Amino acid sequence: MWQRGAVTDSAPLDVDLALLGGGGAASLLLAALDRHGVRDLRIAVVDPVRRRGQDRTWAFWGHPDDDLDPLLSASWQQVEVATAARRRVLDLTPLRYAMLRSGPVYDRAAVAERRLDVTRIVAPADTLTDDGTRVVIRVGDGQTVRAGWVLDSRPRPPARAGRTTWLQHFRGWWLEADRPTFDAARAVLMDFRTPQPPRGVSFGYVLPVSDRDALVEYTEFSPVLLTDAGYDSALAGYRDLLGLDPARLRVREVENGVIPMTDAPFPARPSPRVVRLGTAGGATRPSTGFTFSAMYRQADQVARALAAGRPPVPAAAYPRRHRWMDAVALRALDRGGVGGPEFFDRLFDRNPAERVLRFLDGVTTPAEEVAIMNSTRLLPMIAATAGDAAHRVRDRLRPTRPASAVPPAVVGDPLGSEPGAGGAPV
Ligand SMILES: Cc1cc2nc3c(=O)[nH]c(=O)nc-3n(C[C@H](O)[C@H](O)[C@H](O)COP(=O)(O)OP(=O)(O)OC[C@H]3O[C@@H](n4cnc5c(N)ncnc54)[C@H](O)[C@@H]3O)c2cc1C
């Protein structure tokens, strides 16, 4: 279905820029194009779904920012990292940890879309043919778009299977308490006191937006998903660990998600005029699943390039050496050489919080990265480095193994079966 633009079934639509996928990466890009005053481009967005409302909550860190800060639900200067042995309070200055719900981002993108006079096509993009000067896009409703450049953020599996393939999978409850319960001045970044899975890492976290309202999540980094009941029981266990009284809480919303954590390649430039963005373009950090900061950074780079009349090609989401370090860290965690809680505890114990967070965003200097590497346990990391090198050699010698797609999140009966949903205590 064409929503804007004078297009008929038979006439292809000619644009300068086609955005395939209109989710997180595309929304940030539309906002950036508007912010940088790009006005003369013909732009189309192709997505079978028009994203609206609160379908995810982004947590990320960074410097306070005039563009994003008005949209935030909350931000914290202090965060807590907890293990069974200790609870560490980290001062993030000059950074801050922030919570951004998807609704304001999609709303901001919709405003940008109107200002940029974007043509919205509510249908799936199917095939792309890139002849090096323009790309022909066949759209699921039978239409054709011809674009000078394509920015493609449609979800897709990596080009081949990774040496380590984990998932970050989680369930969160937006909790409302009937009295002041949460410390709104401080978020819990990672709380490793949760029971650890046999293969993988688990942690809980708390993002309070007021003293009565918070997003409380249970997260696992591991190869397989839990069942619906498994997430509920893990989350109820974490709520109890926090000492929250279920009789005084109500679940307002439930958030589920699955994010890839793998050293498998996500090619960012599959053909001359096609650039991949978002998770599909490698913006998801393999060792943490954090994606937002890289998407935001790349959106800004693309918009600046277009405003200056240059090709819309951002820098790689993460430097190559960071991807290598992540491959080694994932391997060490997966093969049991390093325990997850211990790994993250040592990072925060032996480095300023700000350095660890900038490292996780891929923006540290090599000298800082040496300091980070030195804070991990040496022997398991050497073993993982050797194992990674041997695996790379084997990969070169054998046929490429295809990667499987990221499975959909396990969704229970939203606000039906979850304990406490719809007003009953959790
Ligand atoms: C619930 C959840 C919470 C998350 N929280 C965080 C967080 O706190 N911090 C963080 O850094 N990262 C987080 N992430 C990871 C990441 O930031 C998000 O997944 C982000 O939305 C990725 O943006 P994207 O544009 O790559 O993908 P999406 O936002 O998923 O957008 C992809 C779009 O492609 C569209 N599409 C699919 N098929 C087609 C097709 N054939 N043609 C055209 N369009 C198509 C979809 O409809 C969708 O709109 C979270 C992810 C989830 C799922």
Short mmCIF file of C-alpha atoms and ligand atoms in Angstrom, two decimals:
data_model
loop_
_atom_site.label_atom_id
_atom_site.label_comp_id
_atom_site.label_asym_id
_atom_site.label_seq_id
_atom_site.Cartn_x
_atom_site.Cartn_y
_atom_site.Cartn_z
CA MET A 1 0.00 0.00 0.00
CA TRP A 2 1.42 3.39 -0.99
CA GLN A 3 0.67 5.99 1.60
CA ARG A 4 2.20 9.10 0.04
CA GLY A 5 3.60 10.14 -3.30
CA ALA A 6 1.97 10.08 -6.73
CA VAL A 7 2.66 6.49 -7.65
CA THR A 8 0.63 4.01 -9.57
CA ASP A 9 0.96 0.24 -9.65
CA SER A 10 2.91 0.34 -12.90
CA ALA A 11 5.16 3.37 -12.40
CA PRO A 12 8.32 2.76 -10.40
CA LEU A 13 9.02 5.29 -7.68
CA ASP A 14 12.36 7.09 -8.11
CA VAL A 15 14.03 8.25 -4.90
CA ASP A 16 17.50 9.30 -3.78
CA LEU A 17 17.34 7.26 -0.61
CA ALA A 18 15.27 4.19 0.32
CA LEU A 19 15.14 3.09 3.95
CA LEU A 20 14.19 -0.59 4.12
CA GLY A 21 12.96 -1.20 7.65
CA GLY A 22 11.51 1.62 9.72
CA GLY A 23 12.44 0.49 13.26
CA GLY A 24 15.08 1.75 15.66
CA ALA A 25 17.93 2.45 13.22
CA ALA A 26 15.69 4.08 10.60
CA SER A 27 13.86 6.21 13.19
CA LEU A 28 17.13 7.56 14.55
CA LEU A 29 18.28 8.22 11.00
CA LEU A 30 15.12 10.15 10.06
CA ALA A 31 15.52 12.28 13.19
CA ALA A 32 19.19 12.90 12.33
CA LEU A 33 18.39 13.90 8.73
CA ASP A 34 15.88 16.41 10.06
CA ARG A 35 18.34 17.67 12.70
CA HIS A 36 21.06 18.22 10.09
CA GLY A 37 18.70 20.15 7.85
CA VAL A 38 18.66 17.69 4.95
CA ARG A 39 15.72 18.87 2.85
CA ASP A 40 16.20 18.26 -0.86
CA LEU A 41 16.35 14.47 -0.93
CA ARG A 42 13.58 12.24 -2.20
CA ILE A 43 13.23 9.60 0.51
CA ALA A 44 11.07 6.46 0.81
CA VAL A 45 10.63 4.26 3.89
CA VAL A 46 9.53 0.67 3.19
CA ASP A 47 8.27 -1.38 6.15
CA PRO A 48 5.18 -3.61 6.44
CA VAL A 49 4.67 -2.21 9.94
CA ARG A 50 4.41 1.43 10.95
CA ARG A 51 6.20 1.48 14.31
CA ARG A 52 4.33 3.32 17.05
CA GLY A 53 4.14 3.28 20.82
CA GLN A 54 6.12 1.44 23.44
CA ASP A 55 7.37 -1.80 21.89
CA ARG A 56 10.83 -1.60 23.52
CA THR A 57 12.83 0.35 26.06
CA TRP A 58 16.36 1.42 25.18
CA ALA A 59 18.91 1.77 27.94
CA PHE A 60 22.28 3.24 27.00
CA TRP A 61 24.98 5.52 28.29
CA GLY A 62 26.58 8.59 26.81
CA HIS A 63 27.17 12.25 27.32
CA PRO A 64 24.10 14.38 28.02
CA ASP A 65 22.75 15.39 24.64
CA ASP A 66 20.36 18.17 23.55
CA ASP A 67 18.73 15.97 20.95
CA LEU A 68 17.95 12.87 23.01
CA ASP A 69 17.61 14.24 26.53
CA PRO A 70 14.16 15.84 26.01
CA LEU A 71 12.88 12.38 24.99
CA LEU A 72 14.27 10.40 27.95
CA SER A 73 12.04 8.79 30.58
CA ALA A 74 14.87 8.86 33.11
CA SER A 75 18.62 9.17 33.48
CA TRP A 76 21.02 8.33 36.30
CA GLN A 77 24.47 9.57 37.24
CA GLN A 78 24.99 6.57 39.50
CA VAL A 79 24.48 2.88 38.74
CA GLU A 80 24.98 -0.25 40.76
CA VAL A 81 26.76 -3.47 39.73
CA ALA A 82 26.11 -6.30 42.21
CA THR A 83 27.59 -9.76 42.67
CA ALA A 84 27.12 -12.26 45.50
CA ALA A 85 30.27 -10.80 47.09
CA ARG A 86 29.56 -7.06 46.88
CA ARG A 87 27.44 -4.21 45.58
CA ARG A 88 29.42 -1.56 43.80
CA VAL A 89 28.02 1.95 43.17
CA LEU A 90 29.58 3.54 40.11
CA ASP A 91 29.64 7.25 39.43
CA LEU A 92 29.42 7.63 35.64
CA THR A 93 30.34 11.32 35.40
CA PRO A 94 30.79 12.74 32.76
CA LEU A 95 28.52 10.08 31.24
CA ARG A 96 25.02 9.21 32.31
CA TYR A 97 22.93 6.06 31.96
CA ALA A 98 19.63 6.77 30.24
CA MET A 99 16.28 5.22 29.46
CA LEU A 100 14.49 6.00 26.25
CA ARG A 101 11.19 4.36 25.44
CA SER A 102 10.42 3.63 21.82
CA GLY A 103 7.24 5.79 21.70
CA PRO A 104 9.01 9.18 21.76
CA VAL A 105 11.59 7.95 19.24
CA TYR A 106 8.92 6.80 16.78
CA ASP A 107 7.00 10.07 17.34
CA ARG A 108 10.17 12.09 16.68
CA ALA A 109 10.74 10.07 13.49
CA ALA A 110 7.15 10.70 12.36
CA VAL A 111 7.67 14.46 12.72
CA ALA A 112 10.91 14.18 10.73
CA GLU A 113 9.14 12.11 8.09
CA ARG A 114 6.59 14.86 7.53
CA ARG A 115 9.24 17.57 7.34
CA LEU A 116 11.33 15.53 4.92
CA ASP A 117 8.24 14.74 2.84
CA VAL A 118 9.00 11.03 2.97
CA THR A 119 7.01 8.51 0.93
CA ARG A 120 5.93 5.68 3.24
CA ILE A 121 5.34 2.26 1.72
CA VAL A 122 3.57 -0.11 4.08
CA ALA A 123 4.71 -3.42 2.57
CA PRO A 124 7.74 -5.68 2.85
CA ALA A 125 10.78 -5.04 0.67
CA ASP A 126 11.67 -8.28 -1.12
CA THR A 127 14.55 -8.33 -3.60
CA LEU A 128 17.26 -5.76 -4.34
CA THR A 129 19.22 -5.43 -7.59
CA ASP A 130 22.21 -3.10 -7.36
CA ASP A 131 23.88 -2.19 -10.69
CA GLY A 132 26.43 0.08 -9.00
CA THR A 133 24.63 3.32 -9.86
CA ARG A 134 21.19 2.62 -8.45
CA VAL A 135 19.21 -0.10 -6.74
CA VAL A 136 15.92 -1.58 -7.91
CA ILE A 137 13.76 -2.74 -5.02
CA ARG A 138 10.84 -5.10 -5.53
CA VAL A 139 8.24 -4.52 -2.87
CA GLY A 140 5.90 -7.23 -1.63
CA ASP A 141 2.80 -5.48 -2.96
CA GLY A 142 4.15 -5.71 -6.54
CA GLN A 143 5.54 -2.19 -6.71
CA THR A 144 9.05 -1.18 -7.70
CA VAL A 145 11.29 1.49 -6.17
CA ARG A 146 14.48 2.77 -7.81
CA ALA A 147 16.88 4.33 -5.34
CA GLY A 148 20.25 6.03 -5.56
CA TRP A 149 21.14 4.53 -2.19
CA VAL A 150 19.53 1.92 0.04
CA LEU A 151 19.87 1.94 3.84
CA ASP A 152 18.72 -1.52 4.84
CA SER A 153 17.90 -2.37 8.46
CA ARG A 154 15.61 -5.35 7.81
CA PRO A 155 16.40 -8.08 10.36
CA ARG A 156 18.49 -10.85 8.86
CA PRO A 157 20.77 -13.64 10.03
CA PRO A 158 24.53 -13.07 9.76
CA ALA A 159 26.34 -14.08 6.56
CA ARG A 160 27.50 -17.38 8.10
CA ALA A 161 27.39 -19.14 11.45
CA GLY A 162 29.60 -17.67 14.18
CA ARG A 163 32.24 -19.46 16.19
CA THR A 164 30.11 -18.65 19.24
CA THR A 165 26.37 -18.07 18.93
CA TRP A 166 24.62 -16.79 22.02
CA LEU A 167 21.45 -14.83 22.51
CA GLN A 168 20.64 -12.06 24.91
CA HIS A 169 17.09 -12.89 25.95
CA PHE A 170 15.03 -11.22 28.58
CA ARG A 171 11.70 -10.41 30.14
CA GLY A 172 10.93 -7.22 32.01
CA TRP A 173 8.02 -6.10 34.12
CA TRP A 174 7.06 -2.47 34.34
CA LEU A 175 6.15 -2.44 38.02
CA GLU A 176 3.97 0.07 39.80
CA ALA A 177 4.19 0.10 43.60
CA ASP A 178 1.46 1.42 45.86
CA ARG A 179 3.99 3.38 47.94
CA PRO A 180 7.54 4.77 47.52
CA THR A 181 9.65 1.67 46.83
CA PHE A 182 12.47 2.43 44.38
CA ASP A 183 15.49 4.72 44.62
CA ALA A 184 14.90 6.91 41.58
CA ALA A 185 18.40 8.42 41.83
CA ARG A 186 20.16 5.18 40.98
CA ALA A 187 19.70 2.40 38.41
CA VAL A 188 20.88 -1.17 38.81
CA LEU A 189 22.98 -1.83 35.69
CA MET A 190 23.76 -5.53 36.31
CA ASP A 191 22.89 -7.63 39.33
CA PHE A 192 24.58 -11.02 39.09
CA ARG A 193 23.08 -12.42 42.30
CA THR A 194 20.52 -14.29 40.18
CA PRO A 195 21.03 -18.09 39.94
CA GLN A 196 23.53 -18.63 37.10
CA PRO A 197 22.52 -20.94 34.20
CA PRO A 198 24.70 -24.02 33.55
CA ARG A 199 25.98 -22.48 30.29
CA GLY A 200 25.74 -18.72 30.12
CA VAL A 201 25.34 -15.67 32.32
CA SER A 202 22.26 -14.24 33.98
CA PHE A 203 21.57 -10.98 35.73
CA GLY A 204 18.71 -8.75 36.78
CA TYR A 205 18.45 -5.01 36.55
CA VAL A 206 16.25 -2.19 37.79
CA LEU A 207 15.52 1.03 35.92
CA PRO A 208 13.43 3.28 38.17
CA VAL A 209 11.58 6.22 36.61
CA SER A 210 10.13 7.36 39.94
CA ASP A 211 10.03 6.06 43.50
CA ARG A 212 6.92 4.00 42.57
CA ASP A 213 7.61 2.93 38.98
CA ALA A 214 10.44 0.85 37.58
CA LEU A 215 11.32 -1.55 34.81
CA VAL A 216 12.65 -4.71 36.47
CA GLU A 217 14.20 -7.24 34.07
CA TYR A 218 15.70 -10.70 34.10
CA THR A 219 18.29 -11.24 31.34
CA GLU A 220 20.31 -14.21 30.16
CA PHE A 221 23.29 -14.36 27.82
CA SER A 222 23.12 -18.01 26.72
CA PRO A 223 22.55 -20.23 23.67
CA VAL A 224 18.86 -21.09 24.20
CA LEU A 225 15.67 -19.32 25.24
CA LEU A 226 13.66 -20.13 28.37
CA THR A 227 9.99 -21.06 28.38
CA ASP A 228 7.30 -18.53 29.17
CA ALA A 229 6.99 -19.95 32.70
CA GLY A 230 10.80 -19.98 32.99
CA TYR A 231 11.02 -16.21 32.42
CA ASP A 232 8.19 -15.54 34.88
CA SER A 233 9.75 -17.65 37.55
CA ALA A 234 13.23 -16.13 37.05
CA LEU A 235 11.77 -12.64 37.20
CA ALA A 236 9.69 -13.43 40.30
CA GLY A 237 12.87 -14.83 41.87
CA TYR A 238 14.73 -11.60 41.11
CA ARG A 239 11.85 -9.52 42.51
CA ASP A 240 12.11 -11.54 45.74
CA LEU A 241 15.89 -11.10 45.79
CA LEU A 242 15.31 -7.34 45.67
CA GLY A 243 13.04 -7.70 48.70
CA LEU A 244 10.03 -6.28 46.85
CA ASP A 245 6.66 -7.14 48.37
CA PRO A 246 4.50 -8.71 45.63
CA ALA A 247 1.33 -7.65 47.42
CA ARG A 248 2.23 -4.01 46.85
CA LEU A 249 3.13 -4.27 43.16
CA ARG A 250 1.22 -4.35 39.91
CA VAL A 251 2.64 -5.30 36.48
CA ARG A 252 1.72 -2.46 34.12
CA GLU A 253 3.48 -3.82 31.02
CA VAL A 254 5.64 -6.77 30.03
CA GLU A 255 8.64 -6.45 27.72
CA ASN A 256 10.27 -9.45 26.02
CA GLY A 257 13.21 -9.51 23.67
CA VAL A 258 15.93 -11.54 21.97
CA ILE A 259 19.13 -9.95 20.64
CA PRO A 260 21.99 -11.77 18.87
CA MET A 261 25.33 -12.09 20.67
CA THR A 262 27.70 -13.65 18.20
CA ASP A 263 31.03 -13.22 16.45
CA ALA A 264 29.32 -14.12 13.15
CA PRO A 265 29.73 -11.44 10.45
CA PHE A 266 26.99 -8.93 9.63
CA PRO A 267 28.23 -7.40 6.34
CA ALA A 268 27.60 -3.67 6.44
CA ARG A 269 28.06 -3.03 2.70
CA PRO A 270 26.73 -6.04 0.75
CA SER A 271 26.84 -4.17 -2.58
CA PRO A 272 28.05 -0.76 -3.78
CA ARG A 273 24.86 1.19 -3.14
CA VAL A 274 23.41 -0.81 -0.25
CA VAL A 275 24.41 0.02 3.32
CA ARG A 276 23.10 -2.01 6.23
CA LEU A 277 22.27 -0.31 9.51
CA GLY A 278 21.09 -1.41 12.96
CA THR A 279 21.42 -5.00 14.11
CA ALA A 280 21.51 -6.16 10.47
CA GLY A 281 24.56 -3.95 9.87
CA GLY A 282 26.54 -5.14 12.90
CA ALA A 283 25.49 -2.43 15.38
CA THR A 284 24.79 -4.99 18.12
CA ARG A 285 27.87 -5.37 20.31
CA PRO A 286 28.58 -9.13 20.47
CA SER A 287 29.71 -9.17 24.10
CA THR A 288 26.76 -7.22 25.54
CA GLY A 289 23.90 -6.95 23.02
CA PHE A 290 23.94 -3.16 23.45
CA THR A 291 23.07 -1.58 20.10
CA PHE A 292 21.55 1.82 20.68
CA SER A 293 24.71 3.96 20.91
CA ALA A 294 26.17 2.54 17.70
CA MET A 295 22.87 3.06 15.85
CA TYR A 296 22.69 6.63 17.10
CA ARG A 297 26.33 7.32 16.16
CA GLN A 298 25.89 5.84 12.67
CA ALA A 299 22.62 7.75 12.09
CA ASP A 300 24.47 10.96 12.84
CA GLN A 301 27.35 10.04 10.51
CA VAL A 302 24.98 9.18 7.64
CA ALA A 303 23.00 12.39 8.08
CA ARG A 304 26.15 14.52 8.21
CA ALA A 305 27.45 12.84 5.06
CA LEU A 306 24.21 13.44 3.17
CA ALA A 307 24.00 17.04 4.36
CA ALA A 308 27.51 17.54 2.93
CA GLY A 309 26.59 15.84 -0.38
CA ARG A 310 28.70 12.76 0.38
CA PRO A 311 27.67 9.07 0.13
CA PRO A 312 25.66 7.87 3.15
CA VAL A 313 28.27 5.42 4.41
CA PRO A 314 29.00 5.43 8.16
CA ALA A 315 32.17 4.17 9.84
CA ALA A 316 32.04 0.54 10.99
CA ALA A 317 29.84 0.17 14.08
CA TYR A 318 32.85 -1.16 16.06
CA PRO A 319 36.57 -1.24 15.24
CA ARG A 320 37.88 -4.60 14.02
CA ARG A 321 40.03 -5.05 17.16
CA HIS A 322 36.91 -4.70 19.33
CA ARG A 323 35.14 -7.39 17.33
CA TRP A 324 38.14 -9.65 17.84
CA MET A 325 38.21 -8.94 21.61
CA ASP A 326 34.47 -9.67 21.78
CA ALA A 327 34.96 -12.96 19.92
CA VAL A 328 37.60 -13.98 22.47
CA ALA A 329 35.49 -12.87 25.45
CA LEU A 330 32.37 -14.67 24.14
CA ARG A 331 34.44 -17.81 23.61
CA ALA A 332 35.91 -17.65 27.12
CA LEU A 333 32.42 -17.22 28.60
CA ASP A 334 30.88 -19.95 26.44
CA ARG A 335 33.61 -22.57 26.93
CA GLY A 336 33.51 -22.02 30.71
CA GLY A 337 37.01 -20.52 31.00
CA VAL A 338 35.62 -17.40 32.64
CA GLY A 339 32.54 -16.94 34.82
CA GLY A 340 30.26 -14.08 33.66
CA PRO A 341 29.80 -12.39 37.05
CA GLU A 342 33.53 -12.60 37.73
CA PHE A 343 34.36 -11.23 34.26
CA PHE A 344 32.20 -8.13 34.59
CA ASP A 345 33.08 -7.67 38.29
CA ARG A 346 36.80 -7.53 37.48
CA LEU A 347 36.22 -5.08 34.62
CA PHE A 348 34.43 -2.65 36.92
CA ASP A 349 36.80 -3.33 39.83
CA ARG A 350 39.97 -2.51 37.92
CA ASN A 351 38.89 0.30 35.61
CA PRO A 352 37.03 3.59 35.96
CA ALA A 353 33.38 2.95 35.09
CA GLU A 354 33.55 5.51 32.33
CA ARG A 355 36.39 3.60 30.62
CA VAL A 356 34.48 0.29 30.74
CA LEU A 357 31.36 1.90 29.30
CA ARG A 358 33.27 3.65 26.52
CA PHE A 359 35.00 0.35 25.79
CA LEU A 360 31.64 -1.40 25.49
CA ASP A 361 30.59 1.33 23.04
CA GLY A 362 33.73 0.69 20.95
CA VAL A 363 35.22 4.17 21.40
CA THR A 364 38.27 3.56 23.62
CA THR A 365 41.90 4.04 22.56
CA PRO A 366 44.25 1.04 22.12
CA ALA A 367 46.08 2.01 25.37
CA GLU A 368 42.80 1.92 27.29
CA GLU A 369 42.00 -1.44 25.72
CA VAL A 370 45.28 -2.89 26.95
CA ALA A 371 44.29 -1.77 30.46
CA ILE A 372 40.88 -3.42 29.99
CA MET A 373 42.43 -6.66 28.75
CA ASN A 374 44.84 -6.67 31.69
CA SER A 375 41.94 -6.62 34.10
CA THR A 376 40.63 -9.99 32.87
CA ARG A 377 42.07 -13.31 34.09
CA LEU A 378 45.02 -13.99 31.86
CA LEU A 379 45.13 -17.78 31.43
CA PRO A 380 41.52 -18.37 30.32
CA MET A 381 41.81 -15.41 27.96
CA ILE A 382 45.01 -16.80 26.44
CA ALA A 383 43.26 -20.16 26.02
CA ALA A 384 40.27 -18.47 24.38
CA THR A 385 42.55 -16.43 22.10
CA ALA A 386 44.33 -19.62 20.97
CA GLY A 387 41.01 -21.43 20.53
CA ASP A 388 39.62 -18.54 18.50
CA ALA A 389 42.70 -18.50 16.23
CA ALA A 390 42.49 -22.28 15.66
CA HIS A 391 38.76 -22.03 14.94
CA ARG A 392 39.36 -19.28 12.36
CA VAL A 393 41.85 -21.51 10.55
CA ARG A 394 39.37 -24.42 10.56
CA ASP A 395 36.65 -22.08 9.25
CA ARG A 396 38.87 -21.20 6.27
CA LEU A 397 39.31 -24.86 5.38
CA ARG A 398 35.73 -26.07 5.56
CA PRO A 399 32.57 -25.02 3.75
CA THR A 400 30.69 -22.06 5.18
CA ARG A 401 27.98 -23.04 7.63
CA PRO A 402 24.75 -21.05 7.27
CA ALA A 403 23.58 -19.06 10.30
CA SER A 404 20.13 -19.44 11.73
CA ALA A 405 17.86 -16.45 12.24
CA VAL A 406 17.42 -14.97 15.71
CA PRO A 407 14.34 -16.70 17.17
CA PRO A 408 11.35 -14.58 18.12
CA ALA A 409 10.95 -13.62 21.76
CA VAL A 410 8.87 -15.92 23.96
CA VAL A 411 5.73 -13.94 24.61
CA GLY A 412 3.27 -15.09 27.21
CA ASP A 413 -0.27 -13.90 27.40
CA PRO A 414 0.51 -10.18 27.65
CA LEU A 415 -0.92 -8.94 30.91
CA GLY A 416 -3.10 -12.00 31.15
CA SER A 417 -1.30 -14.90 32.70
CA GLU A 418 1.63 -13.06 34.29
CA PRO A 419 1.25 -13.07 38.00
CA GLY A 420 -0.07 -9.74 39.11
CA ALA A 421 -0.98 -8.58 35.63
CA GLY A 422 -3.92 -6.28 35.30
CA GLY A 423 -3.94 -5.20 38.91
CA ALA A 424 -3.35 -8.32 41.01
CA PRO A 425 -0.15 -8.45 43.01
CA VAL A 426 2.88 -10.05 41.34
C1 LIG B 1 12.63 -5.48 23.48
C2 LIG B 1 14.01 -4.98 23.08
C3 LIG B 1 14.71 -4.16 23.94
C4 LIG B 1 15.98 -3.70 23.59
N1 LIG B 1 16.65 -2.89 24.48
C5 LIG B 1 17.87 -2.44 24.13
C6 LIG B 1 18.57 -1.57 25.04
O1 LIG B 1 18.12 -1.32 26.15
N2 LIG B 1 19.77 -1.06 24.64
C7 LIG B 1 20.32 -1.35 23.42
O2 LIG B 1 21.40 -0.83 23.12
N3 LIG B 1 19.68 -2.19 22.57
C8 LIG B 1 18.49 -2.73 22.89
N4 LIG B 1 17.84 -3.56 22.01
C9 LIG B 1 18.54 -3.94 20.77
C10 LIG B 1 18.35 -2.94 19.61
O3 LIG B 1 18.66 -1.64 20.05
C11 LIG B 1 16.95 -2.96 19.06
O4 LIG B 1 16.63 -4.25 18.62
C12 LIG B 1 16.76 -1.97 17.90
O5 LIG B 1 15.38 -1.79 17.71
C13 LIG B 1 17.42 -2.45 16.62
O6 LIG B 1 17.06 -1.58 15.58
P1 LIG B 1 16.93 -2.08 14.09
O7 LIG B 1 16.49 -0.94 13.26
O8 LIG B 1 18.18 -2.81 13.74
O9 LIG B 1 15.80 -3.20 14.15
P2 LIG B 1 14.25 -3.00 14.44
O10 LIG B 1 14.03 -1.86 15.36
O11 LIG B 1 13.74 -4.33 14.85
O12 LIG B 1 13.65 -2.59 13.02
C14 LIG B 1 13.62 -3.47 11.94
C15 LIG B 1 12.42 -3.10 11.08
O13 LIG B 1 12.45 -3.86 9.87
C16 LIG B 1 11.11 -4.10 9.50
N5 LIG B 1 11.06 -5.17 8.52
C17 LIG B 1 11.06 -6.51 8.72
N6 LIG B 1 10.99 -7.15 7.51
C18 LIG B 1 10.96 -6.19 6.56
C19 LIG B 1 10.88 -6.22 5.14
N7 LIG B 1 10.87 -7.35 4.44
N8 LIG B 1 10.84 -5.04 4.47
C20 LIG B 1 10.88 -3.87 5.15
N9 LIG B 1 10.95 -3.79 6.49
C21 LIG B 1 10.98 -4.94 7.18
C22 LIG B 1 10.43 -4.42 10.83
O14 LIG B 1 9.02 -4.29 10.72
C23 LIG B 1 11.08 -3.39 11.73
O15 LIG B 1 10.31 -2.21 11.83
C24 LIG B 1 16.57 -4.06 22.34
C25 LIG B 1 15.86 -4.91 21.50
C26 LIG B 1 14.61 -5.38 21.86
C27 LIG B 1 13.89 -6.33 20.93
#
